Short mmCIF file of C-alpha atoms in Angstrom, two decimals:
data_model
loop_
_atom_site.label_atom_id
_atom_site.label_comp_id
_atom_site.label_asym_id
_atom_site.label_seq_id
_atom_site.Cartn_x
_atom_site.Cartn_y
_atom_site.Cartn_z
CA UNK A 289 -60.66 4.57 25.48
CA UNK A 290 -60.44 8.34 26.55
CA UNK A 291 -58.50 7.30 29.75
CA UNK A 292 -56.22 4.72 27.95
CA UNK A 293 -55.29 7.52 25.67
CA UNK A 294 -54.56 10.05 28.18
CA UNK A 295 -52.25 7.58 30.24
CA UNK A 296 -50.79 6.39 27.35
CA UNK A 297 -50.02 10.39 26.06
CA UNK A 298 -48.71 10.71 29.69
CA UNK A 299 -46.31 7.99 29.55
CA UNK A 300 -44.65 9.75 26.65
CA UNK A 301 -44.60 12.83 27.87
CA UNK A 302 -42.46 11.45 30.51
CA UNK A 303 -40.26 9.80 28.86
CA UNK A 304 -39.86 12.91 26.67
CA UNK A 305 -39.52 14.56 30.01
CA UNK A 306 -36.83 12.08 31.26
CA UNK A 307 -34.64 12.05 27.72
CA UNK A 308 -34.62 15.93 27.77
CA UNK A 309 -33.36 16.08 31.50
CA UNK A 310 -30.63 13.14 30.12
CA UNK A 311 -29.49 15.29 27.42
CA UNK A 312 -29.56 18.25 29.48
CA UNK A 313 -26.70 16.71 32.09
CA UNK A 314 -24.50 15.33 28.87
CA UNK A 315 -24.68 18.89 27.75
CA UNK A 316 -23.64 20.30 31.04
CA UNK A 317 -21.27 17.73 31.55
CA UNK A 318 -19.13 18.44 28.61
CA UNK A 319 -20.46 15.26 26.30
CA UNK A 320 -19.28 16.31 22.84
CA UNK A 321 -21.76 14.03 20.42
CA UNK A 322 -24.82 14.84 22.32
CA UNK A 323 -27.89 13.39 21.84
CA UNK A 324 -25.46 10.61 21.47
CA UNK A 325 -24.94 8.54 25.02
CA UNK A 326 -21.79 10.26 26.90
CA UNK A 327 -18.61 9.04 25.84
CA UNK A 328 -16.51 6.66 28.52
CA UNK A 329 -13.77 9.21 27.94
CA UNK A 330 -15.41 12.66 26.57
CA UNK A 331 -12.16 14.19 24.74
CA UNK A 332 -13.04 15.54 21.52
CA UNK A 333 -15.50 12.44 20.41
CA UNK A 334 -13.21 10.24 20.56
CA UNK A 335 -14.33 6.89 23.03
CA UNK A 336 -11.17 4.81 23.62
CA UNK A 337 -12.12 0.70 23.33
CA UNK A 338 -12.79 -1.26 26.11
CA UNK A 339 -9.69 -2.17 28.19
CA UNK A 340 -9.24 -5.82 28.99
CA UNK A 341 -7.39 -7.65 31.90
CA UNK A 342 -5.14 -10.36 31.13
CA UNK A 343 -2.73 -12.41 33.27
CA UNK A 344 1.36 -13.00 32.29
CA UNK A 345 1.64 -16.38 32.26
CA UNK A 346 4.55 -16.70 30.89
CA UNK A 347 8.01 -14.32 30.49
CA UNK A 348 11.02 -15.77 28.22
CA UNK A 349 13.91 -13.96 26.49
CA UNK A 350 13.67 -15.46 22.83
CA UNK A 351 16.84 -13.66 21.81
CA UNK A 352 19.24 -10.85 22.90
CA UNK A 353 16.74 -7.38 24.07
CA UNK A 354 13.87 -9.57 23.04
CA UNK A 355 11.06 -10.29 25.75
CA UNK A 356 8.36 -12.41 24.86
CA UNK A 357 5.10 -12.12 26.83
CA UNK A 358 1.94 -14.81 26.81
CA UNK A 359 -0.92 -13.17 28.30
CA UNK A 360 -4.27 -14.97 29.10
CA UNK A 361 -8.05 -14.35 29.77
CA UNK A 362 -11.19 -15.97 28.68
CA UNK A 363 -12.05 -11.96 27.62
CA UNK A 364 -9.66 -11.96 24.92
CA UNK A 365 -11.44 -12.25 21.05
CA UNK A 366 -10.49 -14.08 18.71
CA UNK A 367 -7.67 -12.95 16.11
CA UNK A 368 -6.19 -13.53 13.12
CA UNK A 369 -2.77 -13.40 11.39
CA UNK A 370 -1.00 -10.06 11.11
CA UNK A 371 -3.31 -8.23 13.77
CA UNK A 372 -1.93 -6.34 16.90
CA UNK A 373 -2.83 -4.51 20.31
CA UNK A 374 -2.53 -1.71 22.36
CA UNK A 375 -1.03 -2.87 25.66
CA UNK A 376 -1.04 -0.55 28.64
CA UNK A 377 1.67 -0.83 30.68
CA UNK A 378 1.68 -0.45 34.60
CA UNK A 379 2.62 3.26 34.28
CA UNK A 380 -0.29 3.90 31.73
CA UNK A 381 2.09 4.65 28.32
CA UNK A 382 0.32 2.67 25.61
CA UNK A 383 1.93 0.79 23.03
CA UNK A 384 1.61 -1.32 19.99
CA UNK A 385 2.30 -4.83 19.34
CA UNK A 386 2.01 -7.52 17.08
CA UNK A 387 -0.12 -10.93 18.09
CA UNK A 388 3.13 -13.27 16.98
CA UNK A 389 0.99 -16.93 19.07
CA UNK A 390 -1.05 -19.03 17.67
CA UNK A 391 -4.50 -17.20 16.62
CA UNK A 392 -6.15 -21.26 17.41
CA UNK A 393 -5.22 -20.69 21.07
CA UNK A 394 -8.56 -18.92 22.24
CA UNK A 395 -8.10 -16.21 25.63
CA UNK A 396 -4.17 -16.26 24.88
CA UNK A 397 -2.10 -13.44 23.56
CA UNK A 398 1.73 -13.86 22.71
CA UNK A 399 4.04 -10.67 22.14
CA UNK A 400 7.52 -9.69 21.88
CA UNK A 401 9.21 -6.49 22.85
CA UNK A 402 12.92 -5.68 21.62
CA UNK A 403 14.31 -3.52 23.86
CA UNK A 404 15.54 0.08 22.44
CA UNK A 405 17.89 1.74 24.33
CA UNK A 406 17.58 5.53 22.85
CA UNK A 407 13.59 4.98 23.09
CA UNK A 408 10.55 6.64 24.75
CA UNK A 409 10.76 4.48 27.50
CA UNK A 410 7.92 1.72 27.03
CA UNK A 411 9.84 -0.83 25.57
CA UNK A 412 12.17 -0.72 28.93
CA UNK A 413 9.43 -0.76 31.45
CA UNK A 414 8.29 -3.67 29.57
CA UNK A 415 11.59 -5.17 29.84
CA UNK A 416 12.08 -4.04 33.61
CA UNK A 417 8.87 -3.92 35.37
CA UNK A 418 6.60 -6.19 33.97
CA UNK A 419 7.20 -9.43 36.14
CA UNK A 420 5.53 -13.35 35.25
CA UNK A 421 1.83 -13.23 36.78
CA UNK A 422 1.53 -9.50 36.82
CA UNK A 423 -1.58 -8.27 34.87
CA UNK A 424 -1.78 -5.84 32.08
CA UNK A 425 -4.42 -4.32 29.98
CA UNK A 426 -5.36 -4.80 26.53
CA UNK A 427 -7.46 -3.45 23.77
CA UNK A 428 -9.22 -5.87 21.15
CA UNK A 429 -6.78 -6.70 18.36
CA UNK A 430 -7.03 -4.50 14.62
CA UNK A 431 -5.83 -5.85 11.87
CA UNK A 432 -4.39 -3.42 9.43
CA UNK A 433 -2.13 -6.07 7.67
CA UNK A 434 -4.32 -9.23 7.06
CA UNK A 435 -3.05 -12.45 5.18
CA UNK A 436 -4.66 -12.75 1.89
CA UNK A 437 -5.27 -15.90 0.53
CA UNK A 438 -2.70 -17.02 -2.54
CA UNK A 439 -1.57 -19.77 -3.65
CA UNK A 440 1.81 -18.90 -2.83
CA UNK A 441 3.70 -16.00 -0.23
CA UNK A 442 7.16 -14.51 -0.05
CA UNK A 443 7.83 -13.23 3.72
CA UNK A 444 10.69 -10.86 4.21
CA UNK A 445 11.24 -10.19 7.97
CA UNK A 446 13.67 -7.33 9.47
CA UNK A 447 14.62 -7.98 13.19
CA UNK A 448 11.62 -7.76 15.48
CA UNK A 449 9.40 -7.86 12.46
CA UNK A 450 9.10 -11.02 12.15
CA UNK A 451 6.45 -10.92 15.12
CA UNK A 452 3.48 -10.73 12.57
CA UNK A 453 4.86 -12.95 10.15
CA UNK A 454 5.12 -15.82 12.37
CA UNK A 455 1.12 -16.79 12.52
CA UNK A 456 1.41 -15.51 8.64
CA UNK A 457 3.77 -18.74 8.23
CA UNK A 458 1.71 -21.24 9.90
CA UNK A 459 -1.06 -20.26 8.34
CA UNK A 460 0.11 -20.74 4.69
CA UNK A 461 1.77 -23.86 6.15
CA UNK A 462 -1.62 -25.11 7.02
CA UNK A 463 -3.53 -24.07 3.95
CA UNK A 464 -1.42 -26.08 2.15
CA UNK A 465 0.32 -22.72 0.11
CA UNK A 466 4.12 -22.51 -1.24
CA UNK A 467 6.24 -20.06 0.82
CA UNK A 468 9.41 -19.13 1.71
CA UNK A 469 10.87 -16.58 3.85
CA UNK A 470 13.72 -14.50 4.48
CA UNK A 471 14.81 -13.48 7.64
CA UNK A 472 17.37 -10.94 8.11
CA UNK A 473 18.67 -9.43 10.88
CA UNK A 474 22.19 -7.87 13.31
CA UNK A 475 23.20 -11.43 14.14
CA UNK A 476 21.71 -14.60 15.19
CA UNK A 477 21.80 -13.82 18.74
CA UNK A 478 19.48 -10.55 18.20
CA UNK A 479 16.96 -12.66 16.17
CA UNK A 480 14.21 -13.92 17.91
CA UNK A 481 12.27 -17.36 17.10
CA UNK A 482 14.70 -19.21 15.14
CA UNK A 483 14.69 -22.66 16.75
CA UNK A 484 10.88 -22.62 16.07
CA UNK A 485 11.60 -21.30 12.21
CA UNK A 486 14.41 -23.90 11.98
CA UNK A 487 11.84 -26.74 11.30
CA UNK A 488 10.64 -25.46 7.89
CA UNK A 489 13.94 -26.44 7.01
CA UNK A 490 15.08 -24.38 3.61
CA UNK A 491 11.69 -22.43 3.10
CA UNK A 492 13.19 -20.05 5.56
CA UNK A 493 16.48 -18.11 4.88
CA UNK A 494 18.26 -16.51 7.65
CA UNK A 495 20.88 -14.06 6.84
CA UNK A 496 22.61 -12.05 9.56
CA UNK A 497 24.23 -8.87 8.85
CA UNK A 498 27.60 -9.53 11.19
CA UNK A 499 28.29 -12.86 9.06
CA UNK A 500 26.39 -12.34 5.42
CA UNK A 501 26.01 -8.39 4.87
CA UNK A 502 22.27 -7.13 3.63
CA UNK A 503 19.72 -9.90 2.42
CA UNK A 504 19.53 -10.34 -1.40
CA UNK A 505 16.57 -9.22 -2.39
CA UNK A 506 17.09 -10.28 -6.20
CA UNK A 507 14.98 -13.27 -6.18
CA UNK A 508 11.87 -10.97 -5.28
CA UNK A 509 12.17 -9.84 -9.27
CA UNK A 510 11.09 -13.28 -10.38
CA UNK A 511 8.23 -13.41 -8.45
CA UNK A 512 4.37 -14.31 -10.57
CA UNK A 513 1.86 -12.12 -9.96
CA UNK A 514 0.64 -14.99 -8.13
CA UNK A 515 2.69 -14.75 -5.02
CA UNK A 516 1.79 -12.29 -2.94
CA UNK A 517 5.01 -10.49 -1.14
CA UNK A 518 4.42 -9.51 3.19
CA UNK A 519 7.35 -7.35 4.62
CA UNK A 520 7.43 -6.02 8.04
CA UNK A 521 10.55 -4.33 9.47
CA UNK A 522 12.96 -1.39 9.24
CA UNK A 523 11.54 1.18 6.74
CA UNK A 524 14.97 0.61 4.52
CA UNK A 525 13.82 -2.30 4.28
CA UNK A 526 10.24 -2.61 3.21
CA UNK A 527 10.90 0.53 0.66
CA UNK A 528 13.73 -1.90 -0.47
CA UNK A 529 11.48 -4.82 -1.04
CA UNK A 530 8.98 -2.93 -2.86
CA UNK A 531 11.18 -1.73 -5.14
CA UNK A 532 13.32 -5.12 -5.66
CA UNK A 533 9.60 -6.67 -6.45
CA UNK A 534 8.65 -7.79 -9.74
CA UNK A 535 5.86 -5.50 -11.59
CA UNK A 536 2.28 -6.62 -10.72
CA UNK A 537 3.62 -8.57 -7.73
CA UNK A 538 1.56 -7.20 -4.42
CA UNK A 539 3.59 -6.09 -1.91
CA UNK A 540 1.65 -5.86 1.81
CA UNK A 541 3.63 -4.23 4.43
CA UNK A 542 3.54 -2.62 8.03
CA UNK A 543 5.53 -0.14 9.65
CA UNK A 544 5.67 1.10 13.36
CA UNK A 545 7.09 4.28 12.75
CA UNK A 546 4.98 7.50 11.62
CA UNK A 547 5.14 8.93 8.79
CA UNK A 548 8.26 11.14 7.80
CA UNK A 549 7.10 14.86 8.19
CA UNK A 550 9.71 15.21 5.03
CA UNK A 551 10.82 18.63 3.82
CA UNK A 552 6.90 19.64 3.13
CA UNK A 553 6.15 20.31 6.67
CA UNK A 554 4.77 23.51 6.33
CA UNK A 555 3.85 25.60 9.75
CA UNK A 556 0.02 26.05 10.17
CA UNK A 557 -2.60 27.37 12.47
CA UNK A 558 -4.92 25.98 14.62
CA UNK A 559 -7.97 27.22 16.21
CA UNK A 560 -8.72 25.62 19.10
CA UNK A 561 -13.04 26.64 18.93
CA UNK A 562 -14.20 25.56 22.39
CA UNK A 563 -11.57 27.44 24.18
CA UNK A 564 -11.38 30.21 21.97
CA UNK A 565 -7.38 30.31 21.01
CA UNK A 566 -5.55 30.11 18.13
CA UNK A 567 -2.00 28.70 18.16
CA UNK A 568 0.98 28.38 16.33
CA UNK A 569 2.14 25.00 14.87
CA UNK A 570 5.47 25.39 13.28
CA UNK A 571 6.95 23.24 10.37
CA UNK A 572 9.17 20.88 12.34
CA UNK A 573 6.58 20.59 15.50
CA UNK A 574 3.87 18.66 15.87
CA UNK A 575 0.17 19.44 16.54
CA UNK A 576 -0.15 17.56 19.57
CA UNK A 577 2.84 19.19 20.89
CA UNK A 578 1.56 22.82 19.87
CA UNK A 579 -1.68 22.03 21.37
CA UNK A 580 -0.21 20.49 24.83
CA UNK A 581 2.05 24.04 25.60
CA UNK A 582 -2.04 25.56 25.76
CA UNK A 583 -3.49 22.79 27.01
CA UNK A 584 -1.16 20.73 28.91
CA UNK A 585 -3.58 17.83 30.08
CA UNK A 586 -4.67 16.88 26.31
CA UNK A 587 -4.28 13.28 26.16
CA UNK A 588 -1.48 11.24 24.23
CA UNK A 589 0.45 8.51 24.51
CA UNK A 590 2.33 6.63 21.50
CA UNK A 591 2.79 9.84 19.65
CA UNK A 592 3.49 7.95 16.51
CA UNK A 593 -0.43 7.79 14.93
CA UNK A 594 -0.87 3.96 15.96
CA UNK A 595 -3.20 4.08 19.31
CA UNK A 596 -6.34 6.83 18.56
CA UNK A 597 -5.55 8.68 22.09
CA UNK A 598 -5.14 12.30 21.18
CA UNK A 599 -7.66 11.68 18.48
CA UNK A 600 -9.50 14.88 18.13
CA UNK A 601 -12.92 16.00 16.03
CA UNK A 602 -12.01 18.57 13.54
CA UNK A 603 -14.56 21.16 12.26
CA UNK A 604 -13.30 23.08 9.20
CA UNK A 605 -10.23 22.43 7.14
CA UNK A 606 -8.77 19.56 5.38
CA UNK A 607 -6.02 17.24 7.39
CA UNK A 608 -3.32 15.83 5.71
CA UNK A 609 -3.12 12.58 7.49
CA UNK A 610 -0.16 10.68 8.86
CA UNK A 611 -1.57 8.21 10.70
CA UNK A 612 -2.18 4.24 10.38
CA UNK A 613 -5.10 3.61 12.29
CA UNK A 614 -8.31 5.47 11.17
CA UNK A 615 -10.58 4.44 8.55
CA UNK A 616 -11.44 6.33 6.18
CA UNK A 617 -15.14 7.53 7.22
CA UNK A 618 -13.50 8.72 10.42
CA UNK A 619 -10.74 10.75 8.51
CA UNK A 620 -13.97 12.97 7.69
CA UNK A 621 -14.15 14.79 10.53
CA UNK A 622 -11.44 13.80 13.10
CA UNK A 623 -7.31 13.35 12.76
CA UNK A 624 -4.52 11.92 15.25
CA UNK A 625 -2.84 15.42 16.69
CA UNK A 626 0.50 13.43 17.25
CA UNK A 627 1.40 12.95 13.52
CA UNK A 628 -1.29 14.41 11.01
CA UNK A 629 -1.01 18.02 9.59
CA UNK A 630 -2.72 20.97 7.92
CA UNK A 631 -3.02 20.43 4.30
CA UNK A 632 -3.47 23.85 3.84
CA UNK A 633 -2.66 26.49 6.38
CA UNK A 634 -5.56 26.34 9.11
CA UNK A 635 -7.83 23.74 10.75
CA UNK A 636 -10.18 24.30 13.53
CA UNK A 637 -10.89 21.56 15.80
CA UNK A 638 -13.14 21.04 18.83
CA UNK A 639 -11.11 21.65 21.43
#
């Protein structure tokens, strides 16, 4: 008994022995959560999601500066209506789009990418450098604007928002649910997806603005309290459609644009703890730009609070968020440098 005891009191002690000597190196290498395993990507706590391989099987133009992209993988998980995913392109910029296949098609992701010619550039090496059977990278899909069940929808689509309203329509199609849906957009030519649309036949309204003006949003007023209103496109337009609704009517929408810094933007400081500065963040700059002229090699990519990478812990003050992707629990103690502010006039972060 005596000797069981004594090897069993040495086992521990080596594992104690071992775990110390683990947490020693995660210290030493820089791991910000230790005792907690060391992070894929140690920046500030923040662990990106796993990246996943997939295959372009298929390339088509759907409409004028539209590219739609079908990517496959047995890796891919399962989705559902109104979800999208971070897609990193071959020169490593990450950006957002919405799942706009068929969410019964398991390991295949669809996508479409209008082309904007004044933008950061992603859209364009989509459009330019992303051949058929090329491979790009993936993160599992979120889903920040799920379909509700109703027993009846009104879809509004803008232009290239009508990606996550697509599975949105089959969906209520299959459940048996009333819809309609109104699709506006620059002219015909510039809107994607409307030979597919054209079989629902007068559910779906198309009204483009070179031949018919601005939808009518009027009939939205009538609406029960029943139907439940999704709207994804230009911000004009969902603040448009929210206020055309009828009271008690639900209105769900998504936007992939940040946050307007609006006349409120108030300069701020930040103390940057592990390095021991303190910087300057002035009312029409960001943080993450303030940050990146002291520490140039801070990660970022979208810059418009959708993709988590300059995601950064934050140890005294309280943010004024700006972003669209973190929960609540993780607004606690972390914010999105590219968008999100000061509330008052200092934060400190762990940096």
């Amino acid at each position: 008994m005596r000797r069981t005891t004594a090897v069993t009191v040495g086992a521990l002690a080596g594992a104690a022995w071992l775990a110390k000597r683990a947490i020693g190196r995660r210290i030493d290498g820089g791991s910000p959560l230790w005792p907690l395993p060391a992070l894929e990507t140690p920046v500030s706590g923040y662990s990106p999601r796993r990246w996943i391989p997939a295959r372009i099987v298929s390339r088509t133009e759907p409409a004028d500066g539209v590219l739609s992209l079908t990517l496959e993988s047995p890796d891919l998980p399962a989705w559902t209506p109104g979800a999208h995913v971070d897609v990193r392109l071959p020169s490593g910029l990450v950006r957002q789009y919405s799942l706009c296949g068929d969410p019964c098609a398991p390991g295949r992701y669809t996508i479409a990418i209008r082309l904007v010619e004044d933008g950061r550039g992603g859209s364009r090496e989509a459009h330019e450098q992303v051949p058929e059977g090329a491979e790009l990278s993936v993160r599992p899909p979120r889903n920040r604007f799920p379909l509700q069940p109703a027993p009846s929808y009104a879809f509004v689509a803008g232009g290239i928002g009508i990606t996550p309203l697509l599975p949105m329509v089959r969906a209520a199609e299959a459940a048996g649910a009333t819809w309609t849906l109104l699709y506006g957009g620059r002219s015909r030519a510039s809107m994607p997806f409307l030979a597919e649309l054209a079989a629902h036949g007068d559910r779906v309204t198309v009204v483009a603005q070179d031949e018919a003006g601005l939808p009518d949003l009027s009939p939205l007023a009538a609406l029960g309290p029943d139907t439940l209103v999704y709207c994804c496109g230009p911000a004009p337009l969902m603040a448009a459609v929210e206020a055309a609704a009828a009271a008690g009517v639900a209105v769900h929408t998504e936007r992939f644009s940040p946050a307007a810094a609006g006349s409120d933007a108030k300069p701020f400081t930040l103390e940057l703890r592990r390095s021991g500065r303190l910087i300057e963040v002035a009312a029409a700059q960001s943080a993450l730009a303030a940050v990146r002229r002291e520490l140039p090699d801070t990660p970022y990519s979208c810059e418009q609070g959708f993709c988590g990478t300059c995601r950064h812990r934050v140890l005294s003050g309280v943010v004024d968020h700006r972003d669209t992707l973190l929960t609540d629990g993780e607004r606690e103690d972390s914010m999105l440098l590219c968008v999100s502010r000061a509330a008052a006039d200092h934060l400190v972060l762990d940096l």
